[in-house]
Coordinates of C-alpha atoms in Angstrom, one line a residue:
X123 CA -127.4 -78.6 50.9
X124 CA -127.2 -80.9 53.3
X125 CA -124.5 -84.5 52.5
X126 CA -124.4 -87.8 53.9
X127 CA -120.8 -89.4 54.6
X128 CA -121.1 -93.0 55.4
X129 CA -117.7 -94.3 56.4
X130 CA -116.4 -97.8 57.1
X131 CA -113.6 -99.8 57.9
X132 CA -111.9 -103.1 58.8
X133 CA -112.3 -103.1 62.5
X134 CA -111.0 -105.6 65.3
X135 CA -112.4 -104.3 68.4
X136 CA -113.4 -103.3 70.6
X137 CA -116.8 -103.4 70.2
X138 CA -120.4 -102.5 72.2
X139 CA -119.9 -100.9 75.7
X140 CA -115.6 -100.9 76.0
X141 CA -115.7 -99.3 72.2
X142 CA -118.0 -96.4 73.9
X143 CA -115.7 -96.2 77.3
X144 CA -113.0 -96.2 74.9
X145 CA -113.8 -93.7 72.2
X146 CA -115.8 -91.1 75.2
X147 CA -113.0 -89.0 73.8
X148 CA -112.9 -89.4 70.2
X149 CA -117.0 -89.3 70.2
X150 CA -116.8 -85.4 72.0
X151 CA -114.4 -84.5 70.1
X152 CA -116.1 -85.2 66.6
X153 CA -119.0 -82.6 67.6
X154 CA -116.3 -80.0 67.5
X155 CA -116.0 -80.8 63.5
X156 CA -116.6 -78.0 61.2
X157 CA -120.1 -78.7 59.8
X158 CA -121.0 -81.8 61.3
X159 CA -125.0 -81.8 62.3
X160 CA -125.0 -85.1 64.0
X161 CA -123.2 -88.8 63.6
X162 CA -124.3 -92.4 64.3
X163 CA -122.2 -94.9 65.1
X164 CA -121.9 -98.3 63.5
X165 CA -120.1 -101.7 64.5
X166 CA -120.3 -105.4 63.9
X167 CA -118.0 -107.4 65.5
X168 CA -119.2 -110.6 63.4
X169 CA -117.7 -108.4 60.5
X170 CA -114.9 -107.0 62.2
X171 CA -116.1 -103.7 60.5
X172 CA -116.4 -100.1 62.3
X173 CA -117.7 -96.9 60.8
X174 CA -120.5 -94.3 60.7
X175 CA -123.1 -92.3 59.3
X176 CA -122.5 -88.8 59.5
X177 CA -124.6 -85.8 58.7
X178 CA -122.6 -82.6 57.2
X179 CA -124.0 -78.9 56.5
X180 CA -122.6 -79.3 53.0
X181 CA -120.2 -81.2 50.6
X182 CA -117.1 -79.1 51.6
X183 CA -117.0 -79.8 55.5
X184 CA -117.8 -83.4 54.4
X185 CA -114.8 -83.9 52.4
X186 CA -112.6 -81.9 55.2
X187 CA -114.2 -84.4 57.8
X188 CA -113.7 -87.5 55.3
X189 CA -110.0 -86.7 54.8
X190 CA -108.8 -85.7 58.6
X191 CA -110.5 -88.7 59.9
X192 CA -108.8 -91.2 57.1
X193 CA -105.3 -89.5 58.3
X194 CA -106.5 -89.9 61.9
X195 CA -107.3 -93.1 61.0
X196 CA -104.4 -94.7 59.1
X197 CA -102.4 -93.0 62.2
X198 CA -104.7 -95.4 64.1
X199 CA -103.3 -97.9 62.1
X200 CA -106.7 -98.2 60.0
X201 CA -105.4 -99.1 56.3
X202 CA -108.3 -99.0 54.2
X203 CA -111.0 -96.4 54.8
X204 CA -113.9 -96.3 52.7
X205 CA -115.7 -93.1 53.0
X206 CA -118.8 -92.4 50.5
X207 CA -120.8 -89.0 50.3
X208 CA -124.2 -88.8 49.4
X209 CA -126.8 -86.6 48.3
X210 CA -130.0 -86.8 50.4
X211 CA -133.4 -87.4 48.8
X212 CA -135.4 -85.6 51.1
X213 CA -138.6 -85.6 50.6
X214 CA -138.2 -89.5 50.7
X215 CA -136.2 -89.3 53.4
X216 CA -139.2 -87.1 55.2
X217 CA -141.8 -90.2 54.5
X218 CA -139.2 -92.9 56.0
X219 CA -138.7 -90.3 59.0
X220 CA -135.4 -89.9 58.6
X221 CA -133.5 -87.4 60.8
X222 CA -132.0 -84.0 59.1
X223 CA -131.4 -82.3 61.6

């Protein structure tokens, strides 16, 4: 079954159109994950947060993914990395449109 990883972190930049010239790399790279269906990418630079929401084939390749990115991360120099995962409610999700694939 299908999980949700939602993953934020304090974040100083940068932000909008030099984070994506920056992170082209990073971005291609994260397709090449074991499991991973598809990720969206989330910022706010009013927050000084960065993260995403990530869809995984199941819990196991979620948990891989959550715990190489937090080492890649805190090798970053990203302390604190807050990674949750979800079950999906999907026929809900279905009504709202959501994308599960």
């Amino acid at each position: 079954m299908a999980k949700l990883l939602q993953v934020d972190f304090d974040f100083n930049g940068p932000f909008g159109e030099e984070m994506a010239t920056a992170l082209v790399g990073l971005a291609e790279s994260i397709n090449q994950e074991p499991g991973m269906i598809w990720k969206i990418w989330t910022e706010s630079a009013q927050d000084k947060l960065g993260g995403g929401i990530y869809l995984f084939e199941d819990e196991a390749t979620a948990q891989a993914y959550l715990a190489m990115h937090s080492a890649r991360l805190q090798q970053m120099g990203v302390n604190d990395v807050r990674g949750v995962i979800f079950d999906i409610n999907e026929p809900l999700t279905s009504i709202n449109k959501g994308p599960m694939a």
